[in-house]
Short mmCIF file of C-alpha atoms in Angstrom, two decimals:
data_model
loop_
_atom_site.label_atom_id
_atom_site.label_comp_id
_atom_site.label_asym_id
_atom_site.label_seq_id
_atom_site.Cartn_x
_atom_site.Cartn_y
_atom_site.Cartn_z
CA MET A 13 0.49 -0.43 -0.04
CA SER A 14 1.61 3.21 -1.32
CA ALA A 15 1.83 6.14 1.58
CA ALA A 16 -0.62 8.62 -0.16
CA SER A 17 -3.51 5.42 -0.07
CA THR A 18 -2.41 4.64 4.10
CA ARG A 19 -3.11 8.29 4.33
CA ARG A 20 -6.46 8.66 2.49
CA ALA A 21 -7.61 4.84 3.91
CA LEU A 22 -6.51 6.28 7.65
CA LEU A 23 -7.33 9.65 7.29
CA GLY A 24 -9.89 10.20 4.21
CA GLY A 25 -11.84 7.52 6.07
CA ALA A 26 -11.39 8.53 9.67
CA ALA A 27 -12.42 12.20 8.30
CA ALA A 28 -15.54 11.08 6.23
CA ALA A 29 -16.34 8.98 9.07
CA VAL A 30 -17.06 12.06 11.76
CA LEU A 31 -17.50 14.60 9.63
CA VAL A 32 -18.99 17.99 11.22
CA ALA A 33 -20.26 16.80 14.95
CA PRO A 34 -19.72 18.74 18.11
CA ALA A 35 -16.10 20.04 18.02
CA TYR A 36 -14.98 20.39 21.41
CA ALA A 37 -12.04 17.68 23.06
CA GLN A 38 -12.07 16.52 26.29
CA GLY A 39 -9.36 19.06 27.11
CA ASP A 40 -10.23 22.92 26.67
CA ARG A 41 -9.54 22.63 23.15
CA THR A 42 -11.81 22.01 20.06
CA ASP A 43 -10.74 19.27 17.87
CA GLY A 44 -10.09 22.30 15.19
CA GLU A 45 -7.34 23.66 17.35
CA LEU A 46 -5.80 20.38 18.16
CA LEU A 47 -5.40 19.89 14.26
CA GLU A 48 -4.35 23.72 13.93
CA GLU A 49 -1.58 23.06 16.22
CA LEU A 50 -0.51 19.48 14.73
CA LEU A 51 -0.39 21.18 11.42
CA ALA A 52 1.70 23.75 12.64
CA LEU A 53 4.24 21.39 14.54
CA GLU A 54 4.38 19.92 11.16
CA GLY A 55 4.74 23.04 9.03
CA ARG A 56 7.57 23.78 11.75
CA LEU A 57 9.37 19.99 11.22
CA ALA A 58 9.07 20.01 7.17
CA GLY A 59 11.05 23.77 7.00
CA ALA A 60 13.86 22.67 9.05
CA TYR A 61 13.86 19.81 6.86
CA GLU A 62 14.14 21.90 3.54
CA ALA A 63 16.26 24.09 5.37
CA ALA A 64 18.54 21.44 6.36
CA LEU A 65 18.84 19.16 3.14
CA ARG A 66 19.67 22.82 1.07
CA ARG A 67 22.82 23.63 3.83
CA ASP A 68 23.93 20.10 3.87
CA ALA A 69 22.89 20.03 7.32
CA ILE A 70 21.80 16.95 7.04
CA ASP A 71 22.07 13.18 5.88
CA ALA A 72 20.54 13.68 2.08
CA GLY A 73 19.05 10.76 2.00
CA LEU A 74 17.20 10.69 5.73
CA GLY A 75 16.62 14.22 5.28
CA GLU A 76 14.38 13.16 2.01
CA LEU A 77 12.41 10.57 3.86
CA LEU A 78 11.98 12.31 6.88
CA LEU A 79 10.91 15.73 4.80
CA GLU A 80 8.53 13.84 2.59
CA GLN A 81 7.06 11.94 5.77
CA GLU A 82 6.03 15.20 7.13
CA ARG A 83 4.88 16.12 3.78
CA GLU A 84 2.15 13.27 4.07
CA HIS A 85 1.66 14.09 7.75
CA ILE A 86 0.34 17.64 6.62
CA ARG A 87 -1.67 15.98 3.52
CA GLY A 88 -3.78 14.01 6.25
CA LEU A 89 -4.17 16.73 8.81
CA ASP A 90 -5.02 19.46 6.26
CA GLN A 91 -8.05 16.96 5.48
CA ALA A 92 -8.96 16.29 8.55
CA LEU A 93 -8.73 19.36 9.60
CA ARG A 94 -11.49 20.28 6.88
CA SER A 95 -13.50 17.74 7.69
CA VAL A 96 -14.18 19.45 10.78
CA GLY A 97 -14.52 22.55 9.42
CA GLY A 98 -11.05 24.59 10.11
CA ARG A 99 -8.81 26.09 7.67
CA SER A 100 -5.02 25.17 7.79
CA PRO A 101 -2.62 27.81 9.58
CA ARG A 102 -0.25 30.26 7.78
CA ALA A 103 3.02 29.44 7.20
CA ALA A 104 4.98 29.62 10.51
CA VAL A 105 7.99 31.93 11.10
CA PRO A 106 10.90 29.70 10.76
CA PRO A 107 12.32 29.75 14.59
CA ARG A 108 15.57 31.68 15.65
CA GLU A 109 17.17 29.05 16.70
CA LEU A 110 16.94 27.25 13.22
CA SER A 111 20.09 29.39 11.78
CA SER A 112 22.41 28.49 14.26
CA ALA A 113 21.23 24.65 14.04
CA LEU A 114 21.91 24.70 10.13
CA ARG A 115 25.94 25.03 10.86
CA SER A 116 26.72 21.88 11.25
CA ARG A 117 24.99 17.86 11.38
CA ALA A 118 25.03 17.44 14.71
CA ALA A 119 23.93 20.98 16.03
CA PHE A 120 20.96 20.30 13.42
CA ALA A 121 20.62 16.58 14.99
CA ARG A 122 19.74 18.29 18.38
CA PHE A 123 17.34 20.72 17.35
CA ALA A 124 15.35 18.25 15.24
CA LEU A 125 15.48 15.87 17.56
CA ASP A 126 13.88 19.06 19.87
CA LEU A 127 11.32 18.97 17.79
CA GLU A 128 10.80 15.80 16.95
CA ALA A 129 9.99 15.20 20.68
CA GLN A 130 7.53 18.14 20.69
CA ALA A 131 5.92 16.51 17.89
CA ARG A 132 5.75 13.26 19.66
CA SER A 133 4.39 14.81 23.05
CA ALA A 134 1.77 17.02 21.21
CA TYR A 135 0.69 13.93 19.18
CA THR A 136 0.58 11.34 22.23
CA ALA A 137 -1.90 14.77 24.02
CA ALA A 138 -4.21 14.94 20.97
CA ALA A 139 -4.99 11.37 19.97
CA ALA A 140 -6.47 11.04 23.65
CA GLU A 141 -7.82 14.00 23.75
CA ILE A 142 -9.64 14.69 20.64
CA SER A 143 -13.26 14.16 20.80
CA ARG A 144 -14.10 11.85 17.37
CA PRO A 145 -12.51 8.57 18.08
CA GLY A 146 -12.25 8.00 14.41
CA LEU A 147 -9.30 10.44 14.60
CA ARG A 148 -7.41 9.18 17.43
CA ARG A 149 -5.81 5.87 15.55
CA PRO A 150 -4.47 7.87 12.52
CA LEU A 151 -2.97 10.36 14.91
CA GLY A 152 -1.66 7.53 17.05
CA SER A 153 -0.24 6.22 13.74
CA ILE A 154 1.69 9.26 13.34
CA MET A 155 2.88 9.86 16.99
CA ALA A 156 4.30 6.55 16.57
CA CYS A 157 6.42 7.62 13.24
CA GLU A 158 7.06 10.79 15.11
CA ALA A 159 8.64 8.31 17.89
CA ALA A 160 10.18 6.78 15.07
CA HIS A 161 11.99 9.17 13.65
CA GLU A 162 13.59 10.41 17.03
CA VAL A 163 15.20 6.90 16.66
CA ALA A 164 16.36 7.85 13.05
CA LEU A 165 18.08 11.01 14.09
CA ARG A 166 19.72 9.18 16.96
CA THR A 167 21.11 6.92 15.22
CA ALA A 168 22.77 9.06 12.46
CA ALA A 169 24.38 11.51 15.33
CA GLY A 170 25.78 8.49 16.71
CA LEU A 171 23.58 8.81 20.12
CA PRO A 172 22.00 6.11 22.48
CA LEU A 173 19.07 4.94 20.43
CA LEU A 174 16.46 4.40 23.83
CA ALA A 175 15.88 7.91 25.48
CA GLY A 176 16.97 7.63 28.62
CA GLY A 177 18.99 4.72 27.45
CA GLY A 178 23.06 4.31 28.28
CA MET B 29 2.81 -25.30 -6.12
CA VAL B 30 5.24 -26.23 -3.05
CA ALA B 31 4.13 -23.24 -1.00
CA ARG B 32 7.63 -21.41 0.45
CA VAL B 33 7.66 -20.30 4.15
CA THR B 34 10.04 -17.58 4.38
CA ARG B 35 11.49 -17.30 7.38
CA ARG B 36 9.33 -13.84 8.40
CA VAL B 37 6.24 -15.23 7.95
CA ALA B 38 7.45 -18.53 10.67
CA LEU B 39 8.66 -15.82 13.17
CA GLY B 40 5.69 -13.36 12.27
CA GLY B 41 3.18 -17.09 12.66
CA GLY B 42 5.03 -17.28 16.02
CA ALA B 43 3.95 -13.66 17.26
CA THR B 44 0.29 -14.56 15.97
CA LEU B 45 0.29 -17.95 17.91
CA LEU B 46 1.20 -16.10 20.78
CA ILE B 47 -1.02 -13.03 20.56
CA ALA B 48 -4.06 -15.10 20.20
CA SER B 49 -3.09 -17.26 22.85
CA CYS B 50 -2.48 -14.09 25.02
CA GLY B 51 -5.90 -13.24 24.28
CA GLY B 52 -7.62 -16.14 24.85
CA GLY B 53 -5.69 -18.24 27.51
CA ASP B 54 -5.04 -15.13 29.99
CA PRO B 55 -8.27 -14.80 32.27
CA ALA B 56 -9.84 -11.03 32.07
CA PRO B 57 -9.36 -8.65 35.30
CA SER B 58 -11.55 -9.89 38.12
CA GLY B 59 -12.91 -8.17 40.87
CA GLY B 60 -15.33 -5.12 40.60
CA ALA B 61 -14.51 -3.58 37.41
CA GLN B 62 -17.68 -2.21 35.35
CA PRO B 63 -17.98 -3.72 32.00
CA GLY B 64 -17.20 -1.36 29.39
CA SER B 65 -15.33 0.54 31.81
CA GLY B 66 -11.65 -0.76 29.94
CA ALA B 67 -10.06 -2.85 32.58
CA GLY B 68 -10.81 -5.53 30.05
CA LEU B 69 -9.07 -4.40 26.98
CA LEU B 70 -6.23 -3.25 29.93
CA GLY B 71 -6.04 -6.66 30.46
CA SER B 72 -5.14 -7.82 27.02
CA LEU B 73 -2.42 -4.89 26.64
CA LEU B 74 -1.14 -6.41 29.76
CA ALA B 75 -0.78 -10.12 28.98
CA LEU B 76 0.42 -9.00 25.64
CA GLU B 77 3.17 -7.21 27.55
CA ARG B 78 3.95 -9.89 29.96
CA ALA B 79 4.54 -11.91 26.74
CA VAL B 80 6.68 -9.33 25.54
CA ILE B 81 8.86 -9.25 28.29
CA ALA B 82 9.45 -12.96 27.93
CA ALA B 83 10.15 -12.84 24.61
CA TYR B 84 13.35 -10.34 25.34
CA SER B 85 14.28 -12.41 27.99
CA ALA B 86 14.04 -15.83 25.53
CA SER B 87 16.23 -13.41 22.93
CA ALA B 88 18.90 -12.44 25.11
CA THR B 89 20.27 -16.15 24.58
CA VAL B 90 21.01 -15.37 21.03
CA LEU B 91 21.55 -11.54 20.96
CA ARG B 92 24.81 -9.48 21.08
CA SER B 93 26.46 -6.66 21.90
CA ASP B 94 24.06 -3.41 21.37
CA ALA B 95 21.30 -5.65 20.38
CA LEU B 96 21.79 -7.39 23.84
CA ARG B 97 22.19 -4.53 25.76
CA LEU B 98 19.29 -2.32 24.12
CA SER B 99 17.20 -5.34 24.49
CA ARG B 100 17.35 -5.87 28.51
CA GLU B 101 16.62 -1.49 28.22
CA ILE B 102 13.50 -2.32 26.28
CA ARG B 103 12.43 -4.83 28.60
CA VAL B 104 12.78 -2.54 31.47
CA GLN B 105 10.73 0.19 29.97
CA GLU B 106 8.15 -2.91 29.33
CA GLU B 107 8.19 -3.67 32.72
CA ASP B 108 7.73 -0.07 33.41
CA HIS B 109 4.50 -0.62 31.12
CA VAL B 110 3.05 -3.56 33.16
CA ARG B 111 3.07 -1.08 36.43
CA ARG B 112 1.24 0.95 34.84
CA LEU B 113 -1.47 -1.04 33.04
CA GLU B 114 -1.54 -3.20 36.33
CA LEU B 115 -2.36 0.39 38.42
CA ALA B 116 -4.95 1.59 36.28
CA ILE B 117 -6.80 -1.67 35.81
CA ARG B 118 -7.03 -1.38 39.99
CA ASP B 119 -7.74 2.22 39.85
CA LEU B 120 -10.95 0.77 37.90
CA GLY B 121 -11.50 -1.63 40.60
CA GLY B 122 -10.07 -4.56 38.95
CA GLU B 123 -7.33 -7.36 39.81
CA PRO B 124 -5.03 -7.53 37.07
CA PRO B 125 -4.45 -11.08 35.74
CA ALA B 126 -1.58 -13.23 37.13
CA GLY B 127 0.90 -13.66 34.40
CA ARG B 128 2.54 -16.98 32.90
CA SER B 129 5.63 -18.75 33.66
CA ALA B 130 8.85 -18.03 31.31
CA ALA B 131 8.94 -21.34 30.90
CA GLU B 132 4.72 -21.05 29.29
CA TYR B 133 5.50 -18.24 26.96
CA GLU B 134 8.39 -19.69 25.71
CA ARG B 135 6.59 -23.04 24.44
CA GLN B 136 4.63 -20.76 22.12
CA PHE B 137 7.71 -19.11 20.92
CA PRO B 138 9.06 -19.70 17.03
CA ARG B 139 12.96 -21.80 17.52
CA LEU B 140 15.24 -18.30 17.70
CA ARG B 141 18.37 -19.77 16.24
CA ARG B 142 20.11 -16.01 15.54
CA GLU B 143 20.33 -13.06 16.23
CA ALA B 144 17.83 -12.67 12.80
CA ASP B 145 15.58 -14.50 14.53
CA ALA B 146 14.87 -12.98 17.40
CA LEU B 147 14.88 -9.39 16.11
CA LEU B 148 12.40 -10.49 13.47
CA PHE B 149 10.51 -11.84 16.18
CA LEU B 150 10.78 -9.05 18.41
CA GLU B 151 9.45 -6.23 15.05
CA ASP B 152 6.84 -8.58 14.75
CA LEU B 153 5.30 -8.31 18.53
CA GLU B 154 6.30 -4.86 19.08
CA GLU B 155 4.06 -3.66 15.94
CA ARG B 156 1.68 -5.76 17.19
CA GLN B 157 1.54 -3.96 20.43
CA LEU B 158 1.57 -0.56 18.68
CA ARG B 159 -1.36 -2.02 17.26
CA GLY B 160 -3.09 -2.69 20.35
CA TYR B 161 -2.51 0.87 22.08
CA LEU B 162 -3.67 2.59 18.75
CA GLU B 163 -7.07 0.11 18.51
CA ALA B 164 -7.33 0.69 22.44
CA LEU B 165 -7.13 4.59 21.74
CA ALA B 166 -10.69 4.40 20.17
CA GLU B 167 -12.24 2.07 22.80
CA LEU B 168 -11.25 3.19 25.68
CA PRO B 169 -13.73 5.38 27.72
CA GLU B 170 -12.09 7.89 29.83
CA LEU B 171 -9.52 10.01 28.64
CA GLU B 172 -6.84 8.88 31.44
CA LEU B 173 -7.15 5.95 29.84
CA ARG B 174 -6.60 6.84 26.76
CA THR B 175 -3.69 8.86 27.52
CA LEU B 176 -1.93 6.17 29.20
CA ALA B 177 -2.53 4.25 25.89
CA ALA B 178 -1.48 7.10 23.67
CA GLU B 179 1.55 7.33 26.04
CA ILE B 180 2.58 3.60 26.25
CA GLY B 181 2.17 3.33 22.53
CA ALA B 182 4.35 6.24 21.50
CA ASP B 183 7.05 4.37 24.00
CA GLU B 184 6.34 1.01 21.70
CA GLY B 185 6.65 3.00 18.81
CA GLU B 186 10.15 3.91 19.20
CA GLN B 187 11.10 0.35 20.58
CA LEU B 188 9.64 -0.70 17.18
CA ALA B 189 11.94 1.58 15.19
CA ILE B 190 15.07 0.68 17.39
CA VAL B 191 14.02 -2.96 16.74
CA ARG B 192 14.34 -2.31 13.07
CA VAL B 193 17.84 -0.48 13.20
CA LEU B 194 19.48 -3.19 14.80
CA ALA B 195 18.17 -6.13 12.21
CA GLY B 196 19.39 -3.12 9.85
CA GLY B 197 16.31 -1.70 8.68
CA PRO B 198 15.17 1.77 8.49
CA ALA B 199 13.99 2.81 11.82
CA SER B 200 11.03 4.70 9.81
CA PRO B 201 9.42 3.07 6.72
CA HIS B 202 6.18 4.26 6.89
CA PRO B 203 4.77 7.57 7.19
CA PHE B 204 1.71 6.35 9.53
CA GLU B 205 3.07 3.36 11.82
CA THR B 206 0.80 0.32 11.55
CA GLY B 207 -1.27 2.10 8.84
CA ALA B 208 -1.63 -0.47 5.91
CA LEU B 209 -3.87 -2.98 7.70
#
């Protein structure tokens, strides 16, 4: 199954099943707000990998793989957001730390690991909080992918593979 | 036409047998947990966690170097998951089902002759565990329980990626983990 068809099956199917029901998640945020926050994070990640690839601050094969997967997440989230009546947030300004992180591969790996950890944490919260049961599993599926990205970045940087491990 | 049984199919079949056995052989949480509280689902996840811990222990006989060290670290993390699931079941008024002996689990494992066999078996188990937590996200009724499932599920995604790397594969081959169902 291609990435695109998997995305359609996961997020399209889930989104079609839930459509425009009441939008409040079980926290204080609406489902639309949760999805917008995730989209903004994904936008930051994609922007960071694009910049790192341009400046050779990441191995090309790894950078392209991670970038393509973040773009798949963006397409899926965008589809889910539309299904709940939301609109994609405007492109975010790159964080100030990005320019210094682009000076070396080691610095970029640390920067990207921080961003991926933020994304993992945000998906963990959103997958539990979102009110539409049909969207929980797809968000959990991306959450696990972001956790795998952390491992990929640690592998490339020669860091311990398990967070907190030796 | 003669069917060719690949190592992955054989080892994955071992995992399937083990999962089926975990679901059907271990008792549901006893005590005062209400039907629909999620205690039964947590009990199934707990049974699988215990089987996976036994699988990491059994794999230690063929794993070497980094793979052995990391498998021990992952096993410690799985043991923490067991404690968290037991606590959640008790909070719901249930009594967590007792696990089985290592020998009982090992009787259902495929034969692990080499490191590669063990890593394929562990990869399959980690993937099934992750799928279990993602399914639980859609079914558990309370936010607190779903948060627990999401947190452990994220750990399982990380562990799955580590096992893949140890087996020589990419950490993140898919944009949607366990998505291709």
